[in-house]
Amino acid sequence: MIVTRKNMTRMESQTETNVLSRTERKALEKAKLIQKETQRKTFKVVARILKKSECERTEEDFALLQCHQDTVQELNKRQNRRNVLKRKQEELFDDAEELRTKVKQLADAICQAQHAIIYTGAGISTAASIPDYRGPNGVWTQLQRGQTVRASDLSDAEPTLTHMCIRILHKLRMVQHVVSQNCDGLHLRSGLPRHALSELHGNMFIEVCTSCSPVRELIRLFDVTERTALHRHGTGRLCVHCGAELRDTIVHFGERGTLEQPLNWKGAVQAAQQADLILCLGSSLKVLKKYACLWSMKKPVAKRPKLYIVNLQWTPKDDLATLKIHGKCDDVMQLLMEELGVEIPNYNRQEIPLCL
């Protein structure tokens, strides 16, 4: 290949251009870093000024705020978002008179309902010393604070008053189905029949063999999830019938549950389609709201089931609720049973055929 002087000149020019481009890129990156650092310092200074009361601010402070209006607006937006989040995390309690009035409305609605269903969350199990998730001392709240979440053995936990109320309401045919996010097995311990329950996130006392046909289910007296985790569901025990490894039934965040039981999605969807009343007990609804099939949102507003929510904190379904009751689940259910004239059964482990 013959390299002419003209070609050499062109190549040198291109090399020089490339070098120049690299130099320019480095200079641009450096300028961006300097701008980012300057912006960070400005945000810090402005935030410090905004924390002062107006009477404490100097003329220099006011001048700085005037020069950085965009920063002031952005910091105010951030503060507003923090305030909203804080309000949503606060627990509110209805006073005694208001609570009783609201519970009476709920009792009347249940009596008039043709097909009432209940959605339950971690809040119904706190009375059994099982922590919830988003309450002041909930699992997620503690993790956000950097605190260690203490492990607890749920094998000896007993159904709460709310669990027993739900059981008797179903027995009296005032409630047709229960959809639960809880994995603690307390609905089954209460005596609620399997066919009336959908445990959407599994049950920590049930392991299955998916190699057997049909899927073989084993109910245990102990927590089967001691070795399992996200995407790792093998329990380490083997099926006595086929020798395959057993697996837990838990559905973690980021997973999609496929087991027919104990998830029972078919029962949950059928119940939601027929429902004319949904009572949400102790659930933040931040996960349940994502399951569109549970809310009949495709139906006209007038034909959707009436929604009643019992929770101390804000939920994303509050604006759609017919009634929001700010009270502890056991307190509300105690009053509800009184209004309905229904005696709450006591829990007796020996009387429950399916004893976990």
Short mmCIF file of C-alpha atoms in Angstrom, two decimals:
data_model
loop_
_atom_site.label_atom_id
_atom_site.label_comp_id
_atom_site.label_asym_id
_atom_site.label_seq_id
_atom_site.Cartn_x
_atom_site.Cartn_y
_atom_site.Cartn_z
CA MET A 1 0.00 0.00 0.00
CA ILE A 2 1.43 3.38 -1.07
CA VAL A 3 0.86 6.11 1.46
CA THR A 4 0.89 9.49 -0.22
CA ARG A 5 1.70 12.77 1.51
CA LYS A 6 -1.95 13.77 1.10
CA ASN A 7 -3.11 10.61 2.87
CA MET A 8 -0.59 11.10 5.64
CA THR A 9 -1.78 14.65 6.14
CA ARG A 10 -5.40 13.45 6.33
CA MET A 11 -4.48 10.72 8.86
CA GLU A 12 -2.57 13.17 11.01
CA SER A 13 -5.53 15.51 10.89
CA GLN A 14 -7.93 12.73 11.98
CA THR A 15 -5.61 11.70 14.82
CA GLU A 16 -5.40 15.29 15.95
CA THR A 17 -9.20 15.57 15.80
CA ASN A 18 -9.61 12.36 17.86
CA VAL A 19 -7.13 13.60 20.46
CA LEU A 20 -8.98 16.90 20.58
CA SER A 21 -12.29 15.08 21.00
CA ARG A 22 -10.93 13.05 23.93
CA THR A 23 -9.61 16.22 25.51
CA GLU A 24 -12.96 17.90 25.04
CA ARG A 25 -14.80 14.93 26.51
CA LYS A 26 -12.57 14.91 29.58
CA ALA A 27 -13.08 18.64 30.00
CA LEU A 28 -16.84 18.18 29.68
CA GLU A 29 -16.87 15.40 32.27
CA LYS A 30 -14.80 17.51 34.63
CA ALA A 31 -17.17 20.46 34.14
CA LYS A 32 -20.13 18.22 34.95
CA LEU A 33 -18.47 17.00 38.15
CA ILE A 34 -17.70 20.57 39.19
CA GLN A 35 -21.29 21.61 38.42
CA LYS A 36 -22.67 18.66 40.42
CA GLU A 37 -20.46 19.47 43.41
CA THR A 38 -21.42 23.18 43.22
CA GLN A 39 -25.09 22.20 43.08
CA ARG A 40 -24.67 19.91 46.07
CA LYS A 41 -23.08 22.70 48.10
CA THR A 42 -25.82 25.12 47.03
CA PHE A 43 -28.53 22.65 48.11
CA LYS A 44 -26.80 22.24 51.45
CA VAL A 45 -26.55 26.01 52.06
CA VAL A 46 -30.13 26.71 50.95
CA ALA A 47 -31.49 23.82 53.04
CA ARG A 48 -29.71 25.22 56.11
CA ILE A 49 -31.30 28.64 55.51
CA LEU A 50 -34.78 27.18 55.01
CA LYS A 51 -34.55 25.47 58.39
CA LYS A 52 -34.29 28.90 60.02
CA SER A 53 -37.38 30.91 60.86
CA GLU A 54 -37.81 34.08 58.77
CA CYS A 55 -36.90 36.33 61.71
CA GLU A 56 -33.58 34.49 62.07
CA ARG A 57 -32.55 34.92 58.44
CA THR A 58 -30.00 37.58 57.53
CA GLU A 59 -30.07 39.87 54.48
CA GLU A 60 -27.44 37.61 52.95
CA ASP A 61 -29.74 34.62 53.52
CA PHE A 62 -32.64 36.31 51.74
CA ALA A 63 -30.36 37.28 48.86
CA LEU A 64 -29.17 33.69 48.47
CA LEU A 65 -32.74 32.38 48.48
CA GLN A 66 -33.67 34.94 45.85
CA CYS A 67 -30.76 33.88 43.64
CA HIS A 68 -31.59 30.19 43.92
CA GLN A 69 -35.37 30.05 43.49
CA ASP A 70 -35.21 26.75 41.58
CA THR A 71 -33.30 25.13 44.43
CA VAL A 72 -35.80 26.50 46.97
CA GLN A 73 -38.72 25.05 44.97
CA GLU A 74 -37.04 21.66 44.64
CA LEU A 75 -36.26 21.48 48.36
CA ASN A 76 -39.83 22.47 49.21
CA LYS A 77 -41.15 19.71 46.93
CA ARG A 78 -38.90 17.18 48.63
CA GLN A 79 -40.06 18.31 52.07
CA ASN A 80 -43.71 18.06 51.00
CA ARG A 81 -43.14 14.50 49.77
CA ARG A 82 -41.52 13.61 53.10
CA ASN A 83 -44.45 15.14 55.00
CA VAL A 84 -46.97 13.18 52.93
CA LEU A 85 -45.04 9.95 53.48
CA LYS A 86 -44.85 10.65 57.21
CA ARG A 87 -48.61 11.25 57.39
CA LYS A 88 -49.25 7.98 55.56
CA GLN A 89 -47.15 6.11 58.12
CA GLU A 90 -48.89 7.66 61.12
CA GLU A 91 -51.41 5.56 63.02
CA LEU A 92 -54.83 7.14 63.53
CA PHE A 93 -57.44 5.99 66.03
CA ASP A 94 -61.17 6.70 65.84
CA ASP A 95 -62.55 7.76 69.23
CA ALA A 96 -64.82 5.29 71.04
CA GLU A 97 -68.10 6.82 69.87
CA GLU A 98 -67.01 7.15 66.25
CA LEU A 99 -65.62 3.62 66.26
CA ARG A 100 -68.89 2.15 67.51
CA THR A 101 -70.88 4.16 64.93
CA LYS A 102 -68.69 2.94 62.09
CA VAL A 103 -68.82 -0.67 63.26
CA LYS A 104 -72.62 -0.48 63.32
CA GLN A 105 -72.55 0.65 59.69
CA LEU A 106 -70.27 -2.29 58.87
CA ALA A 107 -72.59 -4.72 60.69
CA ASP A 108 -75.61 -3.46 58.74
CA ALA A 109 -73.69 -3.82 55.47
CA ILE A 110 -72.66 -7.41 56.27
CA CYS A 111 -76.23 -8.34 57.14
CA GLN A 112 -77.43 -6.97 53.79
CA ALA A 113 -74.61 -8.49 51.71
CA GLN A 114 -75.30 -11.54 49.54
CA HIS A 115 -71.65 -12.48 49.04
CA ALA A 116 -69.18 -10.96 51.53
CA ILE A 117 -65.47 -11.76 51.38
CA ILE A 118 -62.58 -10.78 53.63
CA TYR A 119 -59.01 -9.84 52.69
CA THR A 120 -56.54 -10.17 55.56
CA GLY A 121 -53.00 -8.91 56.14
CA ALA A 122 -50.34 -9.02 58.84
CA GLY A 123 -52.32 -6.64 61.06
CA ILE A 124 -54.72 -9.40 62.16
CA SER A 125 -51.85 -11.45 63.60
CA THR A 126 -50.06 -8.80 65.69
CA ALA A 127 -52.12 -9.82 68.74
CA ALA A 128 -50.44 -13.24 68.41
CA SER A 129 -47.05 -11.49 68.82
CA ILE A 130 -46.35 -11.80 65.09
CA PRO A 131 -44.96 -8.52 63.73
CA ASP A 132 -46.67 -6.75 60.84
CA TYR A 133 -44.72 -5.13 58.00
CA ARG A 134 -45.41 -1.42 57.76
CA GLY A 135 -46.56 -0.47 61.27
CA PRO A 136 -44.38 1.58 63.67
CA ASN A 137 -42.62 -1.61 64.77
CA GLY A 138 -43.16 -3.56 61.56
CA VAL A 139 -40.53 -5.58 59.73
CA TRP A 140 -40.02 -3.08 56.88
CA THR A 141 -40.07 -0.13 59.30
CA GLN A 142 -37.32 -1.67 61.45
CA LEU A 143 -35.20 -2.52 58.40
CA GLN A 144 -35.49 1.06 57.10
CA ARG A 145 -34.22 2.29 60.47
CA GLY A 146 -31.26 -0.06 60.22
CA GLN A 147 -32.54 -2.17 63.10
CA THR A 148 -32.22 -5.94 63.34
CA VAL A 149 -35.43 -7.91 62.98
CA ARG A 150 -35.66 -10.58 65.62
CA ALA A 151 -36.59 -14.05 64.41
CA SER A 152 -39.54 -15.66 66.16
CA ASP A 153 -40.86 -19.22 66.29
CA LEU A 154 -44.48 -19.24 65.13
CA SER A 155 -45.09 -22.92 65.78
CA ASP A 156 -46.89 -22.23 69.05
CA ALA A 157 -48.73 -19.08 67.92
CA GLU A 158 -52.49 -19.26 68.38
CA PRO A 159 -55.26 -17.65 66.30
CA THR A 160 -56.30 -14.20 67.47
CA LEU A 161 -59.79 -13.02 68.30
CA THR A 162 -60.04 -11.74 64.72
CA HIS A 163 -59.20 -15.17 63.30
CA MET A 164 -61.89 -16.78 65.45
CA CYS A 165 -64.44 -14.12 64.44
CA ILE A 166 -63.74 -14.79 60.77
CA ARG A 167 -64.17 -18.53 61.34
CA ILE A 168 -67.61 -18.14 62.94
CA LEU A 169 -68.76 -15.59 60.34
CA HIS A 170 -67.96 -18.10 57.64
CA LYS A 171 -69.67 -20.90 59.55
CA LEU A 172 -72.81 -18.74 59.79
CA ARG A 173 -72.54 -18.02 56.03
CA MET A 174 -72.17 -14.30 56.62
CA VAL A 175 -68.75 -14.47 54.94
CA GLN A 176 -68.19 -16.68 51.90
CA HIS A 177 -64.43 -16.59 51.35
CA VAL A 178 -61.18 -15.36 52.91
CA VAL A 179 -58.18 -14.15 50.89
CA SER A 180 -55.03 -13.87 53.00
CA GLN A 181 -51.54 -12.52 52.42
CA ASN A 182 -50.34 -14.14 55.64
CA CYS A 183 -48.10 -17.21 55.71
CA ASP A 184 -48.51 -17.95 59.44
CA GLY A 185 -51.13 -20.69 59.09
CA LEU A 186 -53.41 -19.13 61.73
CA HIS A 187 -56.53 -19.15 59.55
CA LEU A 188 -56.27 -22.93 59.27
CA ARG A 189 -55.54 -23.28 62.97
CA SER A 190 -58.71 -21.35 63.73
CA GLY A 191 -60.72 -24.04 61.96
CA LEU A 192 -61.52 -22.12 58.77
CA PRO A 193 -62.11 -24.75 56.03
CA ARG A 194 -59.49 -25.09 53.29
CA HIS A 195 -62.00 -24.51 50.48
CA ALA A 196 -62.96 -21.14 51.97
CA LEU A 197 -59.37 -19.87 52.12
CA SER A 198 -56.85 -18.56 49.59
CA GLU A 199 -53.35 -18.13 51.02
CA LEU A 200 -51.91 -16.08 48.16
CA HIS A 201 -48.36 -16.01 49.51
CA GLY A 202 -48.27 -19.59 50.77
CA ASN A 203 -48.19 -21.22 54.19
CA MET A 204 -44.96 -21.70 56.14
CA PHE A 205 -46.26 -24.94 57.70
CA ILE A 206 -47.01 -26.67 54.40
CA GLU A 207 -44.52 -28.32 52.07
CA VAL A 208 -45.31 -30.09 48.82
CA CYS A 209 -43.92 -32.61 46.37
CA THR A 210 -44.39 -31.26 42.86
CA SER A 211 -42.98 -34.45 41.33
CA CYS A 212 -45.97 -36.46 42.48
CA SER A 213 -49.16 -36.30 40.42
CA PRO A 214 -51.31 -34.81 41.73
CA VAL A 215 -49.06 -32.54 43.80
CA ARG A 216 -48.67 -34.10 47.24
CA GLU A 217 -49.19 -31.77 50.24
CA LEU A 218 -47.80 -32.29 53.74
CA ILE A 219 -48.91 -30.21 56.73
CA ARG A 220 -46.23 -29.89 59.38
CA LEU A 221 -46.05 -28.96 63.06
CA PHE A 222 -42.91 -26.91 62.37
CA ASP A 223 -41.79 -24.05 60.10
CA VAL A 224 -40.67 -25.67 56.84
CA THR A 225 -38.92 -22.52 55.54
CA GLU A 226 -35.80 -22.66 57.73
CA ARG A 227 -33.59 -23.41 54.68
CA THR A 228 -35.55 -21.71 51.92
CA ALA A 229 -35.35 -18.22 50.41
CA LEU A 230 -36.09 -16.23 47.25
CA HIS A 231 -35.88 -18.64 44.26
CA ARG A 232 -34.63 -21.39 46.61
CA HIS A 233 -37.61 -23.44 47.73
CA GLY A 234 -36.14 -26.87 48.47
CA THR A 235 -36.63 -27.77 52.16
CA GLY A 236 -33.95 -30.50 52.24
CA ARG A 237 -36.51 -33.21 53.08
CA LEU A 238 -37.51 -35.93 50.61
CA CYS A 239 -40.90 -37.25 49.54
CA VAL A 240 -41.41 -40.73 51.02
CA HIS A 241 -43.41 -41.76 47.94
CA CYS A 242 -41.15 -40.73 45.05
CA GLY A 243 -37.90 -39.59 46.69
CA ALA A 244 -37.95 -36.10 45.16
CA GLU A 245 -37.02 -33.07 47.26
CA LEU A 246 -39.94 -31.35 48.95
CA ARG A 247 -40.41 -27.60 48.54
CA ASP A 248 -42.10 -24.87 50.52
CA THR A 249 -45.16 -22.97 49.28
CA ILE A 250 -43.99 -19.43 50.00
CA VAL A 251 -44.27 -16.75 47.30
CA HIS A 252 -41.58 -14.12 47.82
CA PHE A 253 -41.53 -10.58 46.41
CA GLY A 254 -40.50 -10.84 42.77
CA GLU A 255 -41.92 -14.36 42.38
CA ARG A 256 -45.13 -15.61 40.81
CA GLY A 257 -46.92 -18.37 42.67
CA THR A 258 -48.05 -21.33 40.55
CA LEU A 259 -49.20 -23.86 43.16
CA GLU A 260 -52.91 -24.64 43.15
CA GLN A 261 -52.86 -25.08 46.94
CA PRO A 262 -52.57 -23.43 49.38
CA LEU A 263 -52.63 -20.34 47.11
CA ASN A 264 -56.08 -21.19 45.72
CA TRP A 265 -56.14 -18.35 43.20
CA LYS A 266 -59.12 -19.95 41.50
CA GLY A 267 -61.20 -19.64 44.67
CA ALA A 268 -60.03 -16.06 45.26
CA VAL A 269 -60.92 -14.89 41.74
CA GLN A 270 -64.33 -16.61 41.79
CA ALA A 271 -65.12 -15.07 45.18
CA ALA A 272 -64.08 -11.59 44.00
CA GLN A 273 -66.27 -11.88 40.89
CA GLN A 274 -69.32 -12.72 42.99
CA ALA A 275 -68.61 -10.35 45.89
CA ASP A 276 -70.87 -7.44 46.73
CA LEU A 277 -68.86 -6.57 49.88
CA ILE A 278 -65.12 -6.71 50.59
CA LEU A 279 -63.82 -6.25 54.13
CA CYS A 280 -60.06 -5.58 54.35
CA LEU A 281 -58.58 -6.33 57.76
CA GLY A 282 -55.04 -5.35 58.78
CA SER A 283 -53.58 -5.06 55.28
CA SER A 284 -51.69 -2.06 53.92
CA LEU A 285 -53.08 -3.17 50.50
CA LYS A 286 -49.83 -2.07 48.84
CA VAL A 287 -49.39 -5.58 47.48
CA LEU A 288 -53.03 -6.66 47.14
CA LYS A 289 -53.84 -3.54 45.08
CA LYS A 290 -51.64 -4.96 42.29
CA TYR A 291 -53.95 -7.96 41.83
CA ALA A 292 -56.55 -6.39 39.55
CA CYS A 293 -58.68 -9.54 39.53
CA LEU A 294 -59.48 -9.06 43.24
CA TRP A 295 -61.09 -5.64 42.84
CA SER A 296 -63.60 -5.93 39.95
CA MET A 297 -62.18 -2.72 38.47
CA LYS A 298 -63.54 -3.61 35.00
CA LYS A 299 -67.09 -3.40 36.31
CA PRO A 300 -68.97 -0.06 36.35
CA VAL A 301 -68.48 1.76 39.66
CA ALA A 302 -72.08 1.14 40.72
CA LYS A 303 -71.66 -2.63 40.29
CA ARG A 304 -68.37 -3.02 42.13
CA PRO A 305 -68.41 -4.56 45.63
CA LYS A 306 -68.61 -2.11 48.51
CA LEU A 307 -65.23 -1.76 50.17
CA TYR A 308 -64.71 -1.55 53.95
CA ILE A 309 -61.19 -1.10 55.33
CA VAL A 310 -59.97 -1.61 58.90
CA ASN A 311 -56.47 -0.22 59.30
CA LEU A 312 -54.70 2.33 61.48
CA GLN A 313 -52.62 3.66 58.59
CA TRP A 314 -53.30 5.06 55.12
CA THR A 315 -53.90 2.54 52.32
CA PRO A 316 -53.95 3.16 48.55
CA LYS A 317 -57.59 2.05 48.44
CA ASP A 318 -58.88 4.56 51.01
CA ASP A 319 -60.39 6.88 48.40
CA LEU A 320 -62.44 4.00 46.97
CA ALA A 321 -63.68 2.74 50.32
CA THR A 322 -67.31 3.04 51.38
CA LEU A 323 -66.00 3.23 54.95
CA LYS A 324 -62.55 3.42 56.55
CA ILE A 325 -62.30 2.35 60.19
CA HIS A 326 -59.24 3.42 62.16
CA GLY A 327 -58.97 0.79 64.87
CA LYS A 328 -57.17 -2.38 65.88
CA CYS A 329 -58.60 -5.46 64.21
CA ASP A 330 -59.44 -7.28 67.47
CA ASP A 331 -61.22 -4.20 68.87
CA VAL A 332 -63.25 -3.72 65.70
CA MET A 333 -64.18 -7.39 65.40
CA GLN A 334 -65.17 -7.56 69.09
CA LEU A 335 -67.62 -4.68 68.52
CA LEU A 336 -68.80 -6.18 65.24
CA MET A 337 -69.70 -9.48 66.90
CA GLU A 338 -71.65 -7.57 69.55
CA GLU A 339 -73.60 -5.70 66.85
CA LEU A 340 -74.32 -8.94 64.99
CA GLY A 341 -75.24 -10.78 68.19
CA VAL A 342 -72.70 -13.52 67.45
CA GLU A 343 -70.74 -15.27 70.18
CA ILE A 344 -67.00 -15.49 69.53
CA PRO A 345 -65.73 -19.09 69.83
CA ASN A 346 -62.67 -19.78 71.94
CA TYR A 347 -59.70 -21.43 70.32
CA ASN A 348 -59.10 -25.00 71.41
CA ARG A 349 -56.26 -26.78 69.64
CA GLN A 350 -57.77 -30.18 70.43
CA GLU A 351 -61.06 -29.33 68.69
CA ILE A 352 -59.51 -28.34 65.36
CA PRO A 353 -59.30 -31.38 63.04
CA LEU A 354 -56.54 -29.77 61.01
CA CYS A 355 -54.20 -28.89 63.89
CA LEU A 356 -50.90 -27.33 62.83
#
